[in-house]
Coordinates of C-alpha atoms in Angstrom, one line a residue:
M21 CA 10.7 -93.4 47.6
D22 CA 12.8 -96.2 49.6
E23 CA 14.9 -97.2 46.2
V24 CA 15.5 -93.6 46.0
R25 CA 17.2 -93.4 48.5
I26 CA 19.1 -96.7 48.4
Q27 CA 20.6 -95.8 45.2
Q28 CA 21.3 -92.2 46.5
A29 CA 23.3 -94.2 49.4
A30 CA 24.6 -96.3 46.9
A31 CA 26.0 -93.5 45.0
A32 CA 28.1 -92.1 47.7
R33 CA 29.6 -94.9 48.9
P34 CA 33.2 -95.6 47.2
E35 CA 33.1 -98.2 44.9
A36 CA 34.6 -101.5 46.7
P37 CA 38.2 -102.8 44.7
E38 CA 37.7 -106.2 42.8
D39 CA 40.0 -109.0 44.3
G40 CA 43.9 -108.0 44.5
D41 CA 43.0 -103.9 43.5
E42 CA 43.3 -101.4 46.1
A43 CA 40.5 -98.5 45.7
T44 CA 42.0 -95.9 44.3
P45 CA 43.6 -93.1 47.2
A46 CA 42.5 -89.8 48.0
P47 CA 45.1 -86.9 46.9
G48 CA 47.3 -86.8 49.0
T49 CA 47.0 -89.7 50.7
T50 CA 51.0 -91.0 52.3
V51 CA 52.0 -94.9 52.5
A52 CA 51.6 -94.8 55.9
D53 CA 47.4 -93.9 55.4
K54 CA 46.5 -96.7 53.1
D55 CA 48.3 -99.3 55.8
A56 CA 46.3 -98.0 58.5
A57 CA 43.4 -98.2 56.0
R58 CA 43.7 -101.5 55.2
G59 CA 43.7 -102.5 58.9
P60 CA 45.4 -105.8 60.8
V61 CA 47.0 -108.3 58.0
T62 CA 45.7 -111.7 58.7
G63 CA 48.1 -114.7 58.5
G64 CA 46.1 -115.7 55.1
Q65 CA 46.2 -112.5 53.5
A66 CA 50.2 -111.9 54.7
A67 CA 51.1 -114.4 52.0
Q68 CA 49.3 -112.2 49.3
I69 CA 49.8 -108.7 50.2
P70 CA 53.6 -108.1 48.9
G71 CA 55.8 -106.7 52.2
H72 CA 54.3 -108.5 54.3
G73 CA 54.6 -111.7 55.9
A74 CA 57.5 -113.8 55.4
V75 CA 60.9 -111.6 54.3
R76 CA 63.0 -113.2 51.8
P77 CA 66.8 -113.9 52.8
S78 CA 68.6 -111.2 51.6
W79 CA 70.6 -113.4 48.7
V80 CA 67.2 -114.1 47.7
E81 CA 66.1 -110.6 47.2
W82 CA 69.3 -109.7 45.7
L83 CA 69.3 -112.3 43.3
T84 CA 65.6 -111.5 42.1
T85 CA 65.2 -107.9 42.5
T86 CA 63.6 -105.4 39.6
D87 CA 64.6 -102.3 41.8
H88 CA 66.6 -100.0 39.6
K89 CA 68.6 -99.3 42.6
K90 CA 69.9 -102.4 43.6
I91 CA 70.3 -103.8 39.8
G92 CA 72.6 -100.3 39.9
T93 CA 74.3 -101.6 42.5
L94 CA 75.3 -105.1 41.6
Y95 CA 76.5 -103.5 38.3
L96 CA 78.5 -101.0 40.4
V97 CA 80.2 -104.0 42.2
T98 CA 80.4 -106.5 39.3
A99 CA 82.3 -103.7 37.2
F100 CA 84.7 -103.3 40.2
A101 CA 85.6 -106.8 41.0
F102 CA 86.5 -106.7 37.1
F103 CA 89.1 -103.6 37.4
V104 CA 90.6 -105.3 40.7
L105 CA 90.8 -108.6 38.1
G106 CA 91.8 -105.8 34.9
G107 CA 94.4 -104.1 37.4
V108 CA 96.3 -107.1 38.6
M109 CA 97.0 -108.4 35.2
A110 CA 98.5 -105.0 34.2
L111 CA 100.4 -105.5 37.4
V112 CA 101.5 -108.9 36.0
M113 CA 102.8 -107.1 32.6
R114 CA 104.1 -104.5 34.2
A115 CA 106.1 -107.0 36.1
E116 CA 107.6 -108.9 33.6
L117 CA 108.6 -105.3 31.5
A118 CA 110.3 -104.0 34.6
R119 CA 113.7 -105.4 33.4
P120 CA 114.7 -107.1 30.1
G121 CA 114.1 -111.0 29.8
L122 CA 111.7 -113.1 30.6
Q123 CA 111.5 -113.3 34.1
I124 CA 107.3 -114.3 35.2
M125 CA 105.6 -115.4 32.1
S126 CA 106.0 -116.9 28.7
N127 CA 105.6 -115.2 25.3
E128 CA 101.8 -117.0 25.2
Q129 CA 100.7 -116.4 28.4
F130 CA 101.4 -112.7 27.5
N131 CA 99.7 -112.6 24.4
Q132 CA 96.7 -113.9 27.3
A133 CA 97.0 -110.9 29.9
F134 CA 97.4 -108.1 27.6
T135 CA 94.3 -109.4 25.3
M136 CA 92.2 -110.2 28.6
H137 CA 93.3 -106.8 30.2
G138 CA 92.3 -105.0 27.5
S139 CA 88.8 -107.2 27.2
I140 CA 87.8 -106.5 31.0
M141 CA 88.6 -102.9 31.1
L142 CA 87.0 -102.0 28.3
L143 CA 84.1 -104.2 28.3
M144 CA 83.8 -106.0 31.7
F145 CA 84.6 -102.9 34.2
A146 CA 84.1 -99.7 32.0
M147 CA 80.6 -100.1 29.9
P148 CA 79.3 -101.7 33.4
L149 CA 80.1 -99.2 35.9
F150 CA 78.2 -96.3 33.2
T151 CA 75.6 -98.8 33.1
G152 CA 75.6 -98.8 36.9
F153 CA 76.1 -95.4 37.5
A154 CA 72.8 -94.3 34.5
N155 CA 70.5 -97.3 36.9
W156 CA 71.1 -95.3 40.1
I157 CA 71.3 -92.2 39.0
M158 CA 69.1 -91.4 36.1
P159 CA 65.1 -92.2 37.0
L160 CA 66.2 -90.0 40.2
Q161 CA 67.1 -87.6 38.1
I162 CA 63.6 -87.5 36.3
G163 CA 61.5 -88.1 38.7
A164 CA 60.7 -91.5 37.6
P165 CA 59.9 -94.6 40.2
D166 CA 61.9 -96.8 38.4
V167 CA 63.3 -97.7 34.4
A168 CA 60.7 -98.7 32.0
F169 CA 61.2 -102.3 31.9
P170 CA 62.1 -103.8 35.4
R171 CA 62.6 -107.4 34.4
L172 CA 64.4 -106.6 31.2
N173 CA 66.7 -104.5 33.2
M174 CA 66.9 -107.4 35.6
L175 CA 67.7 -109.8 32.4
A176 CA 70.2 -107.0 30.6
Y177 CA 72.5 -107.5 34.0
W178 CA 72.8 -111.7 34.2
L179 CA 73.4 -111.4 30.4
F180 CA 76.1 -109.2 30.8
L181 CA 77.5 -111.3 33.9
F182 CA 77.3 -114.8 32.2
G183 CA 78.9 -113.3 29.1
S184 CA 81.3 -111.7 30.9
L185 CA 82.0 -115.0 33.2
I186 CA 82.2 -116.9 30.0
A187 CA 84.8 -114.7 28.5
A188 CA 87.0 -114.6 31.2
G189 CA 86.5 -118.4 31.7
G190 CA 89.2 -119.1 29.2
F191 CA 91.7 -119.3 31.3
L192 CA 90.1 -122.6 32.7
T193 CA 90.7 -124.4 29.6
P194 CA 93.6 -126.1 28.8
Q195 CA 94.8 -124.1 25.7
G196 CA 94.1 -120.8 28.3
A197 CA 92.4 -117.6 27.5
A198 CA 92.6 -115.1 24.5
D199 CA 94.9 -114.5 23.2
F200 CA 94.8 -112.2 19.7
G201 CA 94.1 -108.9 21.3
W202 CA 91.0 -107.2 21.9
F203 CA 90.8 -106.6 18.3
L204 CA 90.1 -109.9 16.6
Y205 CA 92.4 -108.9 13.9
A206 CA 91.7 -111.1 11.0
P207 CA 93.9 -114.0 10.4
L208 CA 95.2 -113.5 14.1
S209 CA 91.7 -115.1 15.3
D210 CA 91.1 -117.4 13.1
A211 CA 90.7 -121.3 14.1
V212 CA 94.7 -122.3 12.4
H213 CA 96.5 -118.9 14.6
S214 CA 94.0 -118.8 17.3
P215 CA 92.4 -122.4 17.7
G216 CA 91.7 -122.9 21.9
I217 CA 88.9 -123.0 22.7
G218 CA 89.4 -119.9 25.3
S219 CA 88.9 -118.1 22.2
D220 CA 85.6 -119.3 21.3
M221 CA 84.6 -118.7 24.6
W222 CA 86.2 -114.7 24.3
I223 CA 83.6 -114.3 21.7
M224 CA 80.4 -115.8 22.8
G225 CA 81.0 -114.7 26.2
V226 CA 81.3 -110.9 24.3
A227 CA 78.5 -111.2 22.2
L228 CA 76.3 -112.1 24.8
S229 CA 77.3 -109.5 27.5
G230 CA 76.4 -107.1 24.2
F231 CA 73.3 -108.2 23.9
G232 CA 72.9 -107.4 27.9
S233 CA 73.7 -103.7 26.8
I234 CA 72.0 -103.6 24.0
L235 CA 68.7 -104.3 26.0
G236 CA 69.8 -102.3 28.8
S237 CA 70.3 -99.7 26.3
V238 CA 66.5 -99.8 24.8
N239 CA 65.7 -99.6 28.6
F240 CA 67.3 -96.1 29.3
I241 CA 66.0 -94.4 26.2
T242 CA 62.4 -95.8 26.5
T243 CA 62.6 -94.4 30.4
I244 CA 64.1 -91.2 29.3
I245 CA 61.8 -90.6 26.6
C246 CA 58.2 -91.8 28.5
M247 CA 58.7 -91.5 32.4
R248 CA 60.5 -88.0 33.3
A249 CA 58.2 -86.2 35.9
P250 CA 55.3 -83.3 35.0
G251 CA 57.6 -80.3 34.3
M252 CA 60.9 -82.3 33.4
T253 CA 61.5 -81.9 29.5
M254 CA 63.9 -82.7 27.3
F255 CA 66.2 -79.3 28.1
R256 CA 65.0 -79.4 31.3
M257 CA 67.1 -82.7 31.9
P258 CA 70.5 -83.1 34.0
I259 CA 73.5 -83.5 31.7
F260 CA 74.5 -86.2 32.9
T261 CA 70.9 -87.4 31.8
W262 CA 71.5 -86.4 27.9
N263 CA 74.7 -88.3 28.3
V264 CA 72.8 -91.7 29.1
L265 CA 70.5 -91.2 26.7
L266 CA 73.2 -90.5 24.0
T267 CA 75.2 -93.1 25.2
A268 CA 72.0 -95.3 24.8
L269 CA 71.4 -94.2 21.1
L270 CA 74.9 -95.3 20.1
V271 CA 75.0 -98.6 21.5
L272 CA 71.5 -99.7 19.8
L273 CA 73.6 -98.2 16.6
V274 CA 77.3 -100.2 17.1
F275 CA 76.8 -103.1 19.9
P276 CA 74.2 -105.1 16.7
V277 CA 77.0 -104.2 14.1
L278 CA 79.6 -106.0 16.9
A279 CA 77.8 -108.5 17.6
A280 CA 77.3 -109.6 13.5
A281 CA 80.8 -109.3 13.4
L282 CA 81.9 -111.9 16.2
F283 CA 78.7 -114.4 14.9
A284 CA 80.4 -114.3 11.0
L285 CA 84.2 -114.5 12.9
E286 CA 82.6 -118.0 15.0
M287 CA 81.0 -119.5 11.4
D288 CA 84.5 -118.4 10.1
R289 CA 85.9 -120.6 12.9
K290 CA 83.7 -123.3 13.3
F291 CA 82.5 -123.8 9.6
G292 CA 84.9 -122.5 7.5
S293 CA 83.3 -119.9 5.9
H294 CA 86.0 -117.7 4.8
I295 CA 84.0 -115.0 5.3
F296 CA 87.2 -113.1 7.1
D297 CA 89.5 -114.7 5.0
S298 CA 92.8 -112.6 4.1
A299 CA 92.8 -114.0 0.4
N300 CA 89.5 -112.2 -0.3
G301 CA 90.5 -108.9 1.7
G302 CA 88.4 -110.0 4.9
A303 CA 91.2 -109.2 7.2
L304 CA 90.6 -105.7 6.1
L305 CA 86.8 -106.2 6.8
W306 CA 87.5 -107.1 10.0
Q307 CA 89.4 -103.8 10.8
H308 CA 86.5 -101.9 9.2
L309 CA 83.3 -103.6 10.9
F310 CA 85.5 -103.8 14.7
W311 CA 86.3 -100.5 14.2
F312 CA 83.4 -99.2 13.2
F313 CA 82.2 -100.5 16.5
G314 CA 85.5 -99.5 18.3
H315 CA 85.4 -96.0 17.8
P316 CA 81.8 -94.7 19.2
E317 CA 82.9 -97.2 21.3
V318 CA 85.3 -94.9 23.2
Y319 CA 82.3 -92.3 23.2
I320 CA 80.5 -94.6 24.7
L321 CA 82.7 -95.3 27.5
A322 CA 83.3 -91.5 28.1
L323 CA 79.9 -89.3 27.4
P324 CA 79.2 -90.4 31.0
F325 CA 81.8 -90.0 32.9
F326 CA 81.6 -86.3 31.0
G327 CA 78.0 -85.8 32.5
I328 CA 79.0 -87.2 36.1
V329 CA 81.7 -84.3 35.4
S330 CA 78.8 -82.1 34.3
E331 CA 77.0 -82.7 37.6
V332 CA 79.6 -82.2 40.6
I333 CA 81.5 -79.1 38.7
P334 CA 78.5 -76.9 39.6
V335 CA 77.8 -78.0 42.4
F336 CA 80.7 -77.2 44.0
A337 CA 81.1 -74.0 42.2
R338 CA 78.6 -73.2 43.6
K339 CA 77.2 -71.8 40.1
P340 CA 74.2 -73.2 37.2
M341 CA 76.3 -74.8 34.2
F342 CA 77.8 -72.4 31.9
G343 CA 76.0 -72.5 28.4
Y344 CA 73.4 -75.4 29.4
M345 CA 72.5 -75.2 26.3
G346 CA 76.0 -75.4 24.0
L347 CA 76.9 -77.8 26.1
I348 CA 73.7 -80.5 25.2
G349 CA 75.0 -79.3 21.5
A350 CA 78.4 -80.2 21.6
T351 CA 77.2 -83.7 23.7
I352 CA 75.3 -84.8 20.3
S353 CA 77.9 -83.2 17.9
I354 CA 80.7 -86.0 19.8
A355 CA 77.6 -88.9 19.8
G356 CA 77.4 -88.6 15.9
L357 CA 81.3 -87.7 15.0
S358 CA 82.0 -90.3 16.5
L359 CA 80.5 -92.8 14.0
T360 CA 82.4 -90.7 10.8
V361 CA 86.1 -91.4 12.3
W362 CA 86.4 -95.2 12.8
A363 CA 89.4 -95.5 10.0
H364 CA 91.5 -93.1 12.0
H365 CA 92.9 -96.9 13.1
M366 CA 93.5 -97.8 10.1
Y367 CA 95.8 -95.1 8.4
V368 CA 98.7 -97.6 8.1
T369 CA 97.0 -100.2 6.4
G370 CA 97.1 -97.7 3.2
G371 CA 93.0 -98.9 2.6
V372 CA 91.4 -95.6 3.9
L373 CA 90.8 -92.1 2.4
L374 CA 93.5 -90.2 4.9
P375 CA 92.5 -86.4 3.8
F376 CA 88.8 -87.7 5.0
F377 CA 89.2 -89.1 8.3
S378 CA 92.2 -87.3 9.3
F379 CA 89.7 -83.9 8.8
M380 CA 86.8 -86.0 10.8
T381 CA 89.3 -86.7 13.7
F382 CA 90.3 -83.3 13.8
L383 CA 86.6 -82.0 13.9
I384 CA 85.5 -84.2 16.6
A385 CA 87.8 -82.4 18.6
V386 CA 85.9 -79.1 18.5
P387 CA 82.7 -80.2 20.8
T388 CA 85.3 -81.5 23.0
G389 CA 87.0 -78.4 23.3
V390 CA 83.2 -76.6 23.6
K391 CA 82.8 -79.0 27.0
F392 CA 86.1 -77.8 28.2
F393 CA 84.9 -74.4 27.6
N394 CA 81.7 -74.9 29.8
W395 CA 83.3 -76.4 32.8
I396 CA 85.7 -73.6 32.9
G397 CA 83.4 -71.2 32.5
T398 CA 81.0 -72.9 35.2
M399 CA 83.9 -72.7 37.7
W400 CA 85.2 -69.1 36.5
K401 CA 84.4 -66.5 39.3
G402 CA 82.4 -69.5 41.1
S403 CA 83.0 -70.0 45.1
L404 CA 85.3 -73.0 44.6
S405 CA 85.5 -76.0 47.3
F406 CA 87.4 -78.3 46.9
E407 CA 85.9 -81.7 48.3
T408 CA 87.0 -84.5 47.5
P409 CA 84.2 -85.0 44.7
M410 CA 86.0 -81.8 43.1
L411 CA 89.1 -82.9 43.5
W412 CA 88.8 -86.2 41.3
T413 CA 86.9 -83.6 38.6
V414 CA 90.5 -81.2 38.3
G415 CA 92.1 -84.3 38.0
F416 CA 89.9 -85.6 35.4
L417 CA 90.4 -82.5 33.6
I418 CA 93.8 -82.3 33.7
T419 CA 94.5 -86.1 32.3
F420 CA 91.5 -85.6 29.9
L421 CA 92.7 -82.5 28.8
F422 CA 96.6 -84.4 28.2
G423 CA 95.0 -86.9 26.5
G424 CA 92.4 -85.3 23.7
L425 CA 96.2 -83.5 22.7
T426 CA 97.9 -86.7 22.1
G427 CA 94.8 -88.0 20.3
V428 CA 95.0 -84.5 17.9
I429 CA 98.8 -85.6 17.1
L430 CA 98.0 -88.9 16.4
A431 CA 95.3 -87.7 13.8
S432 CA 97.8 -86.7 12.0
P433 CA 98.8 -89.3 9.0
P434 CA 102.9 -88.7 9.0
L435 CA 102.6 -88.5 12.6
D436 CA 100.3 -91.3 12.8
F437 CA 102.6 -93.2 10.6
H438 CA 105.6 -93.2 13.2
L439 CA 103.7 -93.5 16.0
S440 CA 101.1 -96.3 15.2
D441 CA 101.5 -99.6 17.3
S442 CA 104.0 -98.4 19.6
Y443 CA 103.6 -97.3 23.4
F444 CA 102.7 -93.8 22.4
V445 CA 99.6 -95.1 21.9
V446 CA 99.5 -97.2 24.9
A447 CA 99.9 -93.3 26.6
H448 CA 97.7 -91.9 24.8
F449 CA 95.0 -94.4 25.1
H450 CA 95.5 -95.0 29.1
Y451 CA 95.3 -90.9 29.1
T452 CA 92.4 -90.7 27.3
I453 CA 90.4 -93.4 28.8
F454 CA 91.6 -93.9 32.3
G455 CA 91.6 -90.2 32.8
T456 CA 88.2 -90.2 32.2
V457 CA 86.9 -93.2 33.3
V458 CA 88.3 -93.7 36.2
Y459 CA 88.6 -90.1 37.5
A460 CA 85.2 -89.7 37.0
M461 CA 84.4 -93.0 38.7
F462 CA 85.7 -91.7 42.0
A463 CA 84.0 -88.2 41.2
G464 CA 80.7 -89.7 41.0
F465 CA 81.0 -92.8 44.0
H466 CA 82.3 -89.8 46.5
F467 CA 79.4 -87.2 45.2
W468 CA 76.3 -89.8 45.0
W469 CA 77.8 -92.1 48.1
P470 CA 75.3 -90.4 50.3
K471 CA 72.8 -90.8 47.6
F472 CA 73.5 -94.4 47.5
T473 CA 73.7 -95.7 51.0
G474 CA 73.2 -92.4 53.3
K475 CA 76.9 -91.8 54.9
M476 CA 79.3 -89.9 53.8
L477 CA 83.1 -91.8 52.3
D478 CA 85.8 -90.2 54.1
E479 CA 87.5 -86.6 52.6
R480 CA 90.6 -87.4 54.0
L481 CA 91.2 -91.1 52.8
G482 CA 89.6 -90.0 50.0
K483 CA 92.2 -87.4 49.2
I484 CA 95.0 -89.9 49.8
T485 CA 93.2 -92.1 47.4
F486 CA 93.5 -89.2 45.1
W487 CA 97.0 -88.3 45.2
T488 CA 98.6 -91.6 45.6
L489 CA 96.6 -92.9 42.1
T490 CA 97.2 -89.3 40.4
V491 CA 101.2 -89.7 41.2
G492 CA 101.1 -93.7 40.1
F493 CA 99.1 -93.1 37.2
H494 CA 101.2 -90.6 35.9
L495 CA 104.4 -92.2 36.3
T496 CA 103.0 -94.9 34.6
F497 CA 101.5 -93.6 31.5
L498 CA 103.5 -90.0 30.8
V499 CA 107.5 -91.7 30.2
Q500 CA 105.4 -94.4 27.6
H501 CA 105.1 -91.5 25.2
W502 CA 108.6 -91.5 25.1
L503 CA 109.0 -95.2 24.7
G504 CA 106.7 -95.1 22.3
V505 CA 108.5 -92.0 20.3
E506 CA 112.1 -93.8 20.6
G507 CA 110.2 -97.4 19.1
M508 CA 109.4 -99.5 21.1
P509 CA 106.5 -101.6 20.1
R510 CA 103.7 -102.4 22.1
R511 CA 102.3 -106.1 23.0
Y512 CA 105.8 -107.1 23.4
A513 CA 106.4 -109.3 26.1
D514 CA 110.6 -108.9 26.3
Y515 CA 113.2 -106.5 24.9
L516 CA 116.7 -105.9 24.7
A517 CA 119.2 -104.3 26.9
A518 CA 120.6 -103.4 24.2
D519 CA 117.4 -101.3 23.1
G520 CA 117.7 -98.5 26.0
F521 CA 113.8 -98.9 27.4
T522 CA 115.2 -100.5 30.6
T523 CA 115.4 -96.9 32.4
L524 CA 111.6 -95.8 31.0
N525 CA 110.0 -99.7 31.5
T526 CA 111.3 -99.6 35.3
L527 CA 109.9 -96.3 36.0
S528 CA 106.9 -96.9 34.6
S529 CA 106.6 -100.3 36.7
I530 CA 107.3 -98.4 39.5
G531 CA 104.5 -95.7 38.8
S532 CA 101.8 -98.7 38.3
F533 CA 102.6 -100.3 41.9
V534 CA 102.1 -97.4 43.6
L535 CA 98.9 -97.0 41.3
G536 CA 97.7 -100.3 42.2
L537 CA 98.0 -99.4 46.0
S538 CA 96.3 -96.7 46.0
L539 CA 93.1 -98.8 46.1
L540 CA 93.9 -99.6 49.2
P541 CA 92.7 -96.0 51.3
F542 CA 89.2 -96.5 48.5
F543 CA 88.8 -100.3 50.2
Y544 CA 89.2 -99.0 53.8
N545 CA 87.0 -95.7 53.8
V546 CA 84.0 -98.1 51.9
W547 CA 84.9 -100.5 55.1
K548 CA 85.2 -98.0 57.5
T549 CA 82.4 -95.8 56.2
A550 CA 79.8 -98.4 56.3
K551 CA 80.8 -99.8 60.1
Y552 CA 80.9 -96.1 61.6
G553 CA 80.1 -93.4 59.1
K554 CA 77.1 -90.7 60.6
R555 CA 74.0 -91.2 58.8
V556 CA 72.8 -88.3 56.6
G557 CA 70.3 -86.5 57.5
V558 CA 69.4 -84.4 55.1
D559 CA 68.2 -84.9 51.1
D560 CA 71.6 -82.7 49.9
P561 CA 74.4 -82.9 52.0
W562 CA 76.0 -81.2 49.5
G563 CA 74.0 -78.3 49.9
Y564 CA 74.0 -76.8 47.0
G565 CA 72.1 -80.0 44.9
R566 CA 70.7 -79.0 41.5
S567 CA 69.1 -82.4 39.4
L568 CA 66.1 -84.2 41.0
E569 CA 68.1 -86.7 43.4
W570 CA 68.6 -84.2 46.1
A571 CA 65.1 -83.3 46.9
T572 CA 64.5 -87.5 48.0
S573 CA 65.9 -89.0 50.7
C574 CA 69.9 -90.4 51.6
P575 CA 68.7 -93.4 50.4
P576 CA 65.9 -92.9 48.5
P577 CA 62.8 -95.1 49.3
R578 CA 61.8 -97.9 47.3
H579 CA 60.0 -95.8 44.8
N580 CA 62.4 -92.8 45.0
F581 CA 60.0 -90.0 46.3
T582 CA 57.5 -89.1 48.5
S583 CA 56.9 -85.9 47.1
L584 CA 58.4 -84.2 43.7
P585 CA 59.2 -80.7 43.7
R586 CA 57.5 -79.0 40.9
I587 CA 59.8 -78.3 38.3
R588 CA 60.6 -74.9 36.6
T589 CA 63.9 -74.9 35.6
E590 CA 67.2 -77.1 35.0
S591 CA 67.7 -77.2 38.9
P592 CA 64.7 -78.8 40.6
A593 CA 66.5 -79.2 44.0
F594 CA 67.9 -76.5 43.9
D595 CA 65.2 -74.4 43.3
L596 CA 63.7 -76.1 46.2
H597 CA 66.1 -75.8 48.8
H598 CA 67.2 -72.3 47.9
P599 CA 64.0 -70.7 46.7
E600 CA 65.6 -66.9 48.1
I601 CA 69.0 -67.5 45.8
S602 CA 67.2 -69.1 42.5
G603 CA 64.1 -66.0 42.3
V604 CA 61.8 -69.5 41.8
T605 CA 59.0 -69.7 44.8
G606 CA 56.2 -72.2 44.8
V607 CA 57.7 -75.1 44.5
T608 CA 56.5 -77.5 47.2
G609 CA 55.1 -80.0 44.6
F610 CA 52.9 -82.9 44.4
G611 CA 52.1 -84.9 47.7
G612 CA 52.6 -82.5 50.3
A613 CA 55.2 -80.4 51.9
A614 CA 59.0 -81.1 50.0
G615 CA 62.3 -80.2 50.9
V616 CA 64.0 -79.4 54.2
A617 CA 63.7 -76.3 56.3
G618 CA 66.8 -73.8 55.6
A619 CA 67.8 -73.8 59.2
A620 CA 67.3 -77.9 59.8
R621 CA 69.2 -78.4 56.4
D622 CA 72.3 -76.2 57.6
A623 CA 72.2 -78.0 60.4
G624 CA 72.3 -81.0 59.2
R625 CA 74.6 -80.0 56.8
A626 CA 77.0 -78.7 59.2
E627 CA 76.8 -82.4 60.8
V628 CA 77.9 -84.6 58.0
E629 CA 80.8 -81.9 57.3
E630 CA 81.4 -82.8 60.9
A631 CA 81.3 -86.3 60.7
A632 CA 83.3 -86.3 58.0
R633 CA 85.7 -84.6 59.3

């Protein structure tokens, strides 16, 4: 009888965990409950239990972190530092071009400046900027505690950083940085025409950074496919997450092509392999390989920032995204068609099938137009308010629309023959890429800053930054369309007074310095907010956030969520905070009561708006 009682008591008693393991908590148990149950931590235990004992220095924590939010912050800060560096190079070039004659730089230095300006802005600013936003926001939007491979995420960042520093470090070599243009056209990039070690550093540095991008994309795809919260189906995912997924797929398709081409070029330079020898048609082969990477790269840069805009507009229009499925379809179409238009950069070579590539280039404008239709349809009859994120978004719509229209002009072979390699192409490219990346970047910063830091950026300073940058940008690049039509070639360090380019170049240079000065209010805004900004007391300071990042605190805890609302639509946070509008009831989710009571939410938002003013 006693033996039976002992067996029954043992069965009723919870099983003791093995060494190093924790007992399985009861449903609804919080972290605080677990800590209380664990009891006081002794000195010997402190060294073994994470979160107890001596705290590592902050700089060590940042250098060794695997937290997707901290890695996202590292990407964003590093990208912005490269943005400033690339901008300084642009200002030096515009100062040189303000008047005829060589005032500041030699021809060789000018070649290095425009090569590194393009390389930095595209590969060391825009690419890690996308990765930073994706690291920060995408796991929150799908309800994941982190990315699928945290250590791989850390490795990808350090590969990007070291690769970028190696590429930019060419300035420290005796012959200077790479000077063959960021296209690396053969034979300009061979060992005869670009013999300096700075060119080799550029090639290997960009290849190393590209490996980081490939690893990061594997991580993003795995996270989105495998780590979505219960109820987060593919067609309930936010548009930004969809764009991250498609961008990561494009990176996996085209970055290996660039890496292979770069290694082949280095074989040419160091071992005389003659892969890109002009006598063998290698110059044209390089253009095909590079632009098979290069044109999808334009959409790799654009799609994530289209996603940011698609997150901002519904919040400030107080409406769900118009044509959610159509917008996803347009994004998939853009990603697919981007792989078919690479040779429109090669019309003037005479070596491509003009009707096919011209048709495909016109065709890719159609899904882009669908996106504009969705964005305008979302704003149509909405309760619009023009806080700073929405202001930047409207600036993006206008600027990118203009860039897209000039792109349609360049899709026509007869017009492209006249305008190719002129300042018209420079203007078009900056309206397209700067208008997308920089405007959407500032929209994303102002939109998600409370989620990043727990504080709101100042509205007045944000609007000063917007108007100063907009005036400077359009003054810089609008006149360059006319310079191109008048025949000024790009990448020239000098021109003659008799050419008639002086007035427009002077206006462009003045605009560039206004554009450069526009960053000063933003820097002051960041400093002022960090020092004096009031803490956000609610999950959703904008009041109408739709995706899951607005269902957790500002900033989120280490593993993002203490509880998750039930996901029944593509707007789970809105359903949680506004059940009376959404019509979705019973959204309180896993881990206890989620969200904030309506009165507390409205009071908190009023306090945040007052602090921002």
